[in-house]
mmCIF file of C-alpha atoms in Angstrom:
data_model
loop_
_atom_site.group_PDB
_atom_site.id
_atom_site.type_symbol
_atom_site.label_atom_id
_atom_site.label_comp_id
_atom_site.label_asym_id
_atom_site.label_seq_id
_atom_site.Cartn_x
_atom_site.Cartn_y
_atom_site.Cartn_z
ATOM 1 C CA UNK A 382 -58.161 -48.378 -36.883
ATOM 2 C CA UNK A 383 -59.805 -47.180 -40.212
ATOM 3 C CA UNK A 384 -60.001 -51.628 -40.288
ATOM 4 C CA UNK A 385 -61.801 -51.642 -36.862
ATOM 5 C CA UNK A 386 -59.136 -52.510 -34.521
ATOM 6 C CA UNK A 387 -59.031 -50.663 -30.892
ATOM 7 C CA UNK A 388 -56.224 -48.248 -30.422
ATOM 8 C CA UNK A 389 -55.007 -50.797 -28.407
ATOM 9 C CA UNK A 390 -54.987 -53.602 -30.695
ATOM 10 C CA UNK A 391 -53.451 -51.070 -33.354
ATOM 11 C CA UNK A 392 -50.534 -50.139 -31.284
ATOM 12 C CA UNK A 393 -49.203 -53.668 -30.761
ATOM 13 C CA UNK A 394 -49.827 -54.139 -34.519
ATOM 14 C CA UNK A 395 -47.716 -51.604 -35.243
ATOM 15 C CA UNK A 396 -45.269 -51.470 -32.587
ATOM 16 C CA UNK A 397 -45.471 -48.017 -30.833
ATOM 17 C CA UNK A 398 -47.040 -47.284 -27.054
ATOM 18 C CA UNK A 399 -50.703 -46.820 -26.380
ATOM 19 C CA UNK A 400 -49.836 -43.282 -25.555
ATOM 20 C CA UNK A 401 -47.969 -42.720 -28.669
ATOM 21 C CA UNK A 402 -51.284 -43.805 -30.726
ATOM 22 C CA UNK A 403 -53.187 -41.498 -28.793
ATOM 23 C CA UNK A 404 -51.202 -38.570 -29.237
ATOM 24 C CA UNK A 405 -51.356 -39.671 -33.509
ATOM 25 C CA UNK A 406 -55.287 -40.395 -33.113
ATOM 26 C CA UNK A 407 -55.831 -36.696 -31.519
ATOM 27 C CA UNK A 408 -53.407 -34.402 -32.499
ATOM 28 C CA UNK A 409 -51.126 -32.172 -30.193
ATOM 29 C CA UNK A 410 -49.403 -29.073 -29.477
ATOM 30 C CA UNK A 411 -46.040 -28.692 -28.352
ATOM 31 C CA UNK A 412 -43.957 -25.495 -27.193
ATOM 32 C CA UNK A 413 -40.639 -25.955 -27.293
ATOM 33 C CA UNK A 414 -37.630 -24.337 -25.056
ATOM 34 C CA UNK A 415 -38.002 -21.223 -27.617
ATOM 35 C CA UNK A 416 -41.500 -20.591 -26.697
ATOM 36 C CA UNK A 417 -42.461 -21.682 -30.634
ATOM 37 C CA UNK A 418 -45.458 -23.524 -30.573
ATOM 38 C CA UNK A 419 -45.960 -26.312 -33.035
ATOM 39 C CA UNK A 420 -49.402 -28.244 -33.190
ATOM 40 C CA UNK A 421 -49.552 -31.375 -34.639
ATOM 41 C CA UNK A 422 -53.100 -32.190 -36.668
ATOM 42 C CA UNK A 423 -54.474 -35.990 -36.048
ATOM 43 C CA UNK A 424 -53.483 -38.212 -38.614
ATOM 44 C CA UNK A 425 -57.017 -40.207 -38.770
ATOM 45 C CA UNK A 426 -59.497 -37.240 -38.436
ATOM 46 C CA UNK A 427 -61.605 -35.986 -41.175
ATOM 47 C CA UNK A 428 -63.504 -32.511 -41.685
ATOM 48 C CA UNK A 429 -66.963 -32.120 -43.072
ATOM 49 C CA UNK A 430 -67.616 -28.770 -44.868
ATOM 50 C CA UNK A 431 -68.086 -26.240 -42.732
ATOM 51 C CA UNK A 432 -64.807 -26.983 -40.903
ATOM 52 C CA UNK A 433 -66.333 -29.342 -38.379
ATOM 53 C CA UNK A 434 -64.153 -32.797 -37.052
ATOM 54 C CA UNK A 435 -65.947 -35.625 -37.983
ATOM 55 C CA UNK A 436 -66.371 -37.001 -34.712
ATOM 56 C CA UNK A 437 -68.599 -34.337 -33.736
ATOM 57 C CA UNK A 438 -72.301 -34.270 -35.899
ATOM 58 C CA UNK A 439 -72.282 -31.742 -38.597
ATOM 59 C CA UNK A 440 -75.247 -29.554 -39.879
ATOM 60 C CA UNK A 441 -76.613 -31.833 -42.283
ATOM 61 C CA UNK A 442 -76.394 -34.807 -40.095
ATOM 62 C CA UNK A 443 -78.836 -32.396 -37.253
ATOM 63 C CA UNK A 444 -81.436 -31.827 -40.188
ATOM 64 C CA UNK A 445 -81.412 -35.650 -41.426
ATOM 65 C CA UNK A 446 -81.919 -36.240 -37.023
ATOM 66 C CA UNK A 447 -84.795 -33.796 -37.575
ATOM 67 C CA UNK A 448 -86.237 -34.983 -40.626
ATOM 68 C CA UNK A 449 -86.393 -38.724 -39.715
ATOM 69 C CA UNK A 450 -87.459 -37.993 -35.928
ATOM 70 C CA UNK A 451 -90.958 -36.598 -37.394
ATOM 71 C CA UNK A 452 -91.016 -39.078 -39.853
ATOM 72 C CA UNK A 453 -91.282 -41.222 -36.390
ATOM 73 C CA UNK A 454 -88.133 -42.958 -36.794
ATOM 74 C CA UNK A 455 -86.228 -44.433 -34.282
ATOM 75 C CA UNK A 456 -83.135 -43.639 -32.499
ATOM 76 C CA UNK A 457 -81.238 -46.399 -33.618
ATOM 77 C CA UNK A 458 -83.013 -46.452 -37.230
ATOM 78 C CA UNK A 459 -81.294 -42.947 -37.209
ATOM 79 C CA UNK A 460 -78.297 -44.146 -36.358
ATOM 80 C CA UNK A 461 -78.007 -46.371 -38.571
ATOM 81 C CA UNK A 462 -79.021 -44.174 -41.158
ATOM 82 C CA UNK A 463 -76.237 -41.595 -40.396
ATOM 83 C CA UNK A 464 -73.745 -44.481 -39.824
ATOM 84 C CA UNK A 465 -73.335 -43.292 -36.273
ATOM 85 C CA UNK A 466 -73.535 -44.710 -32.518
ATOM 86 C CA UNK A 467 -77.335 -44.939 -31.314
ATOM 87 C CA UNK A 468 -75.927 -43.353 -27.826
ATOM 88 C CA UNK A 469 -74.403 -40.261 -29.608
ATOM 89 C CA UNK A 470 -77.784 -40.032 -31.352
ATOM 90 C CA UNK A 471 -79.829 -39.884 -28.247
ATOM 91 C CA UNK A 472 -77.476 -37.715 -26.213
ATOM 92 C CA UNK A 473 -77.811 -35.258 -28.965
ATOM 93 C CA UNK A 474 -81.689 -35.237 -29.212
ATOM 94 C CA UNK A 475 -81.736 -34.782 -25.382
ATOM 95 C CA UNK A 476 -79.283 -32.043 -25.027
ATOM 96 C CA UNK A 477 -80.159 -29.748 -27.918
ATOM 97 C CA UNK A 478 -84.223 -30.655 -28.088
ATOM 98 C CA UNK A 479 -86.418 -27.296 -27.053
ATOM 99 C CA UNK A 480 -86.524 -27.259 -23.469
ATOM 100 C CA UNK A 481 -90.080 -26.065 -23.763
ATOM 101 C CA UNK A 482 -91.485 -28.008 -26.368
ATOM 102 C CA UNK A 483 -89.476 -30.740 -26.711
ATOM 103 C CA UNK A 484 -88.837 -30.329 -30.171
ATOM 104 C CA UNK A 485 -85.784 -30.811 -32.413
ATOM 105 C CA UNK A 486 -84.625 -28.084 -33.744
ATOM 106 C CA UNK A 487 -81.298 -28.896 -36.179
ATOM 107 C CA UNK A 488 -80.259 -25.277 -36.814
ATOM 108 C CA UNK A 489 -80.715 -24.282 -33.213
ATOM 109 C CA UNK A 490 -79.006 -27.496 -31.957
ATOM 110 C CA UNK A 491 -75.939 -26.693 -34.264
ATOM 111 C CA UNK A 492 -75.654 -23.372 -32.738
ATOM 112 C CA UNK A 493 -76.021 -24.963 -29.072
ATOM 113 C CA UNK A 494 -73.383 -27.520 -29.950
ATOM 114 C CA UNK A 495 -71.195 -24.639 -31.701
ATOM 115 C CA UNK A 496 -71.597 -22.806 -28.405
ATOM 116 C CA UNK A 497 -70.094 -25.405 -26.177
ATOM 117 C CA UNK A 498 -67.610 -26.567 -28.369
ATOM 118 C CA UNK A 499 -66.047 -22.863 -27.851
ATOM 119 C CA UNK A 500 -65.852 -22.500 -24.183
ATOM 120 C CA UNK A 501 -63.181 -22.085 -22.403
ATOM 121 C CA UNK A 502 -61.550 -25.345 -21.828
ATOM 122 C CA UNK A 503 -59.857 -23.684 -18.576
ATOM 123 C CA UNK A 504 -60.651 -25.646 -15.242
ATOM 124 C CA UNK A 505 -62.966 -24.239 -12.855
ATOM 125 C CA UNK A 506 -60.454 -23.584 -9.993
ATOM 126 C CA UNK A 507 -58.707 -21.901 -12.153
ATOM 127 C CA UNK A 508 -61.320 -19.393 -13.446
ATOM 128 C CA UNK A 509 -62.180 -18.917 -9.443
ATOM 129 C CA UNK A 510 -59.237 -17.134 -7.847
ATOM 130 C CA UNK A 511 -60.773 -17.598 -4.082
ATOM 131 C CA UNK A 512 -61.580 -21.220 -5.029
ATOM 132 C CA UNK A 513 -58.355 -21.922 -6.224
ATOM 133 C CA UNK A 514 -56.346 -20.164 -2.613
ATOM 134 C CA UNK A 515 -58.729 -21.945 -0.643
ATOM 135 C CA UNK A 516 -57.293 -25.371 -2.411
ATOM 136 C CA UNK A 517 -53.956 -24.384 -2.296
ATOM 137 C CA UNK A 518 -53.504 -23.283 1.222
ATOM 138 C CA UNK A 519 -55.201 -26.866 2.163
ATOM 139 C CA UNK A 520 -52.646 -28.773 0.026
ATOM 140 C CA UNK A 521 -49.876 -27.329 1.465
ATOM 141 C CA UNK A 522 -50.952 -28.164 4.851
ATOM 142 C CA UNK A 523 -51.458 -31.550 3.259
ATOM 143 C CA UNK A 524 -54.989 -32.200 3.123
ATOM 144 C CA UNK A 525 -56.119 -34.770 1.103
ATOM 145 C CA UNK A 526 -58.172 -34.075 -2.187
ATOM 146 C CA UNK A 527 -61.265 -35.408 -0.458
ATOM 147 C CA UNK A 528 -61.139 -33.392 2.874
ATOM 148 C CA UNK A 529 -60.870 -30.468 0.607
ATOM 149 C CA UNK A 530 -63.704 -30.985 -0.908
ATOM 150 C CA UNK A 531 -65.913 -31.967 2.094
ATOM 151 C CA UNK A 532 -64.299 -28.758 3.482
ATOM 152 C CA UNK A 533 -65.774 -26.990 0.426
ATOM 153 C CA UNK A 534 -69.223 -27.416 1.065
ATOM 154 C CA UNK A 535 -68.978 -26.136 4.386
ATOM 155 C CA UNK A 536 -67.316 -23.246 3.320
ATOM 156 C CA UNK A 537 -69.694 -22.105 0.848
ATOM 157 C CA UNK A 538 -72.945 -23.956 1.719
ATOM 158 C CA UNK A 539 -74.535 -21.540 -0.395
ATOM 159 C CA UNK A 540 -72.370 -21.914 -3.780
ATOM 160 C CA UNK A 541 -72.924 -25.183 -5.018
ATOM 161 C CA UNK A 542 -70.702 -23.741 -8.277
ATOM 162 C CA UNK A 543 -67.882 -24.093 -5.963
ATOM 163 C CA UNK A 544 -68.511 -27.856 -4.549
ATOM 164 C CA UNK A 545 -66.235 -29.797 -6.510
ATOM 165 C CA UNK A 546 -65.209 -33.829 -6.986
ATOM 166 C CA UNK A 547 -62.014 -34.973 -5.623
ATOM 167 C CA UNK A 548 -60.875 -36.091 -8.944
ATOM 168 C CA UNK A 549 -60.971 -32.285 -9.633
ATOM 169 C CA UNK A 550 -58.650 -31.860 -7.958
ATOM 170 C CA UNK A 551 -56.050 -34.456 -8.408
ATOM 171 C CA UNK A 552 -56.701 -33.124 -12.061
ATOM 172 C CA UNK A 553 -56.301 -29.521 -11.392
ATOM 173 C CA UNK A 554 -52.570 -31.291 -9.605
ATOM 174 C CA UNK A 555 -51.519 -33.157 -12.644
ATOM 175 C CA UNK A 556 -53.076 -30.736 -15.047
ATOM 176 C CA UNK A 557 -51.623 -27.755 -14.031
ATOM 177 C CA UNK A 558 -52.127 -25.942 -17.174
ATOM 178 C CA UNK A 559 -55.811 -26.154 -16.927
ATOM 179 C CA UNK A 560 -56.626 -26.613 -13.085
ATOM 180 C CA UNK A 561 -53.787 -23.483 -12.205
ATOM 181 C CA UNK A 562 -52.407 -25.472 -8.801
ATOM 182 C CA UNK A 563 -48.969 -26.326 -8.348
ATOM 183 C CA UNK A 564 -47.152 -29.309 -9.720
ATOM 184 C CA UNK A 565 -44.883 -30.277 -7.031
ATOM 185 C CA UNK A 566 -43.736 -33.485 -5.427
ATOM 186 C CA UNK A 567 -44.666 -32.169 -1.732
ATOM 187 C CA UNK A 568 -48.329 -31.451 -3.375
ATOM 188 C CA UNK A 569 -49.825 -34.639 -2.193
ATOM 189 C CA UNK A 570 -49.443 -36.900 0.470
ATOM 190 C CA UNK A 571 -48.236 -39.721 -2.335
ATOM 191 C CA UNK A 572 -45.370 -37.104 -3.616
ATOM 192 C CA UNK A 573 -46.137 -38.384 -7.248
ATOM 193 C CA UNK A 574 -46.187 -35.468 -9.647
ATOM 194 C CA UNK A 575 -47.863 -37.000 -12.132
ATOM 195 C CA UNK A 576 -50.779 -40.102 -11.879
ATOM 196 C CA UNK A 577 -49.419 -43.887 -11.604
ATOM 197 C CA UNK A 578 -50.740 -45.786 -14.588
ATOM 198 C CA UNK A 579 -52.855 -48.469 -14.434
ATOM 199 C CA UNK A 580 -51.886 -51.430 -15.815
ATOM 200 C CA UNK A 581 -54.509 -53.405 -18.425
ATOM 201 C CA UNK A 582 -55.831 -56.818 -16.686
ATOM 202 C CA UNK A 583 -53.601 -58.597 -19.249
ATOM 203 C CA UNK A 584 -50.607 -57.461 -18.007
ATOM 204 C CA UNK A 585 -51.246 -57.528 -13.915
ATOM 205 C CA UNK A 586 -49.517 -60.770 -12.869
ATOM 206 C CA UNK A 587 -50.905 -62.539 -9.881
ATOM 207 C CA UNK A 588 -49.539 -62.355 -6.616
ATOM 208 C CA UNK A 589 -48.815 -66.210 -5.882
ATOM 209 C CA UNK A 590 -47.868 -68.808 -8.895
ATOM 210 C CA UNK A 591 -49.574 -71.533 -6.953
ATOM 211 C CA UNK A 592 -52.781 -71.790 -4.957
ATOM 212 C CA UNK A 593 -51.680 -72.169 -0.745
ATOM 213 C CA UNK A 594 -52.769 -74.718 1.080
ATOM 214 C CA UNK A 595 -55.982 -73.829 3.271
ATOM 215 C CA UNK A 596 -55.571 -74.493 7.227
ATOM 216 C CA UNK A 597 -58.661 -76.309 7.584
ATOM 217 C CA UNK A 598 -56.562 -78.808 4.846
ATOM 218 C CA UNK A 599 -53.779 -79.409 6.882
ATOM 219 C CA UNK A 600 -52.686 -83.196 7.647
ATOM 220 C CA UNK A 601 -53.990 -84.209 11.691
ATOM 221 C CA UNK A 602 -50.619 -84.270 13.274
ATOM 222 C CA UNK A 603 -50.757 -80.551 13.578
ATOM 223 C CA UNK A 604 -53.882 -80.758 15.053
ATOM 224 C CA UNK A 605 -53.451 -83.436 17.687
ATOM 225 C CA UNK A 606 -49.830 -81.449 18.977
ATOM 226 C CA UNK A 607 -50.148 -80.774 22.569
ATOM 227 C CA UNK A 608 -49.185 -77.102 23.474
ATOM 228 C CA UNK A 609 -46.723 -76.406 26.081
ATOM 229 C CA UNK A 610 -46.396 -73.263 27.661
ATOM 230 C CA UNK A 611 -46.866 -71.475 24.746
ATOM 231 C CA UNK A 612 -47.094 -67.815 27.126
ATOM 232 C CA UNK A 613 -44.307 -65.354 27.509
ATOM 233 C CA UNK A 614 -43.343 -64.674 30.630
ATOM 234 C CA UNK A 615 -43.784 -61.533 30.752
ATOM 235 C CA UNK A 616 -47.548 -62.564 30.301
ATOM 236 C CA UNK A 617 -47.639 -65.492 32.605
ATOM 237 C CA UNK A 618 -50.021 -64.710 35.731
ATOM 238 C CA UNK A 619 -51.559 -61.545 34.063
ATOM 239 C CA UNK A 620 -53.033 -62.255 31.295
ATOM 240 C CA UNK A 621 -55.197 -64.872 29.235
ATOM 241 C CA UNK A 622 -53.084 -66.344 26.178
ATOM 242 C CA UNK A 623 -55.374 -66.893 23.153
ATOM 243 C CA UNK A 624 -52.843 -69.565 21.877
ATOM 244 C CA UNK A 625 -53.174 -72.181 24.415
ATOM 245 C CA UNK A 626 -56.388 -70.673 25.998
ATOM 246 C CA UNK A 627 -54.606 -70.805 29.518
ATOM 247 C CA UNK A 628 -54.068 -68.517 31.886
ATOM 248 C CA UNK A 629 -50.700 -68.073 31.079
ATOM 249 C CA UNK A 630 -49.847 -71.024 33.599
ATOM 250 C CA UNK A 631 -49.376 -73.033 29.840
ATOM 251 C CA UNK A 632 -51.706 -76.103 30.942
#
């Protein structure tokens, strides 16, 4: 990767699963049956000096942002100054500018981004005990995801903290950890406890090896058959046949 390969492309080069370069790429924490947790640190991230990953934008990087931006810089000039993406640029200028002013501020921005980067990663139905019995008590009378959540805004019409996506759902299901719901087979209507993967358009094969052969392409003798009493008889004299468009007499 440190090349410029894809995880993807990295995995096949070195043999492993996609998931198994993830897990390598991120880091993890495991607890095993003795309730002793063991993290494992990512293997390709780097720290600047105050502790920070380097995927996220460290101190000096925010004050080289605000330098250059009242130099009158661009966005992408600072990117490529900084050596990063021009989109993580501007989504930093427009989440930690001044909301007032407009400004950029570097040492307020790194204590905004410090900020988030320590809330509590727990999901929102699980920090919501009604929200989360409300969910529940659907589920198990097997409601879909998305009639809970239409069923949420009429509930609280009033909350809008408590409207939630479908996909919050399914993620608070296969997530239990984070969303608090339980992981069961009977959970939802598909009985999977865990998400189907997807499969990459390289690997989906296609339903038919060859292309069919259209009806409007087929030879004449099919279409110059006479039809014969093509009804049932238990439709004959009743009803109109479609096939032979008779009246079920079949001439």
């Amino acid at each position: 990767m440190a090349q410029g390969m894809g995880n993807s492309t990295a995995c096949r080069e070195v043999g492993i699963n996609r998931r198994t370069g993830t897990r390598w790429r991120y880091g993890r924490k495991e607890i095993d049956r003795t309730g002793r947790e063991r993290v494992y640190a990512p293997i390709t991230e780097e720290r600047h000096r105050d502790g920070t990953p380097d995927r996220f934008l460290a101190e000096d990087e925010r004050l080289v942002i605000a330098d250059l931006l009242r130099s009158g810089n661009s966005l992408r000039a600072i990117a490529r100054e900084l050596g990063r993406s021009p989109a993580t640029i501007s989504r930093e200028v427009r989440r930690n500018s001044d909301p007032r002013t407009g400004n950029y501020h570097p040492f307020q921005a790194q204590r905004r981004a410090a900020v988030r980067r320590a809330r509590s990663k727990e999901g929102k139905i699980r920090r919501d005990p009604e929200l989360k019995e409300f969910i529940q008590q659907r589920l198990d009378r097997r409601w879909s995801p998305e009639q809970i959540c239409q069923a949420l805004r009429t509930a609280f019409p009033d909350e809008p903290e408590r409207h939630l996506a479908h996909e919050t759902v399914y993620q608070a299901v296969y997530l239990p950890h984070r969303g608090g719901l339980e992981r069961t087979p009977g959970v939802l209507r598909s009985g999977r406890p865990a998400r189907r993967r997807r499969r990459r358009p390289d690997e989906r094969a296609t339903r038919f090896i060859d292309p069919g052969t259209l009806i409007s392409h087929r030879p004449e003798e099919p279409n110059n058959r006479p039809v014969t009493n093509c009804c049932r008889p238990s439709t004959r004299d009743s009803l109109h046949c479609a096939l032979c468009d008779t009246n079920g007499t079949g001439e």
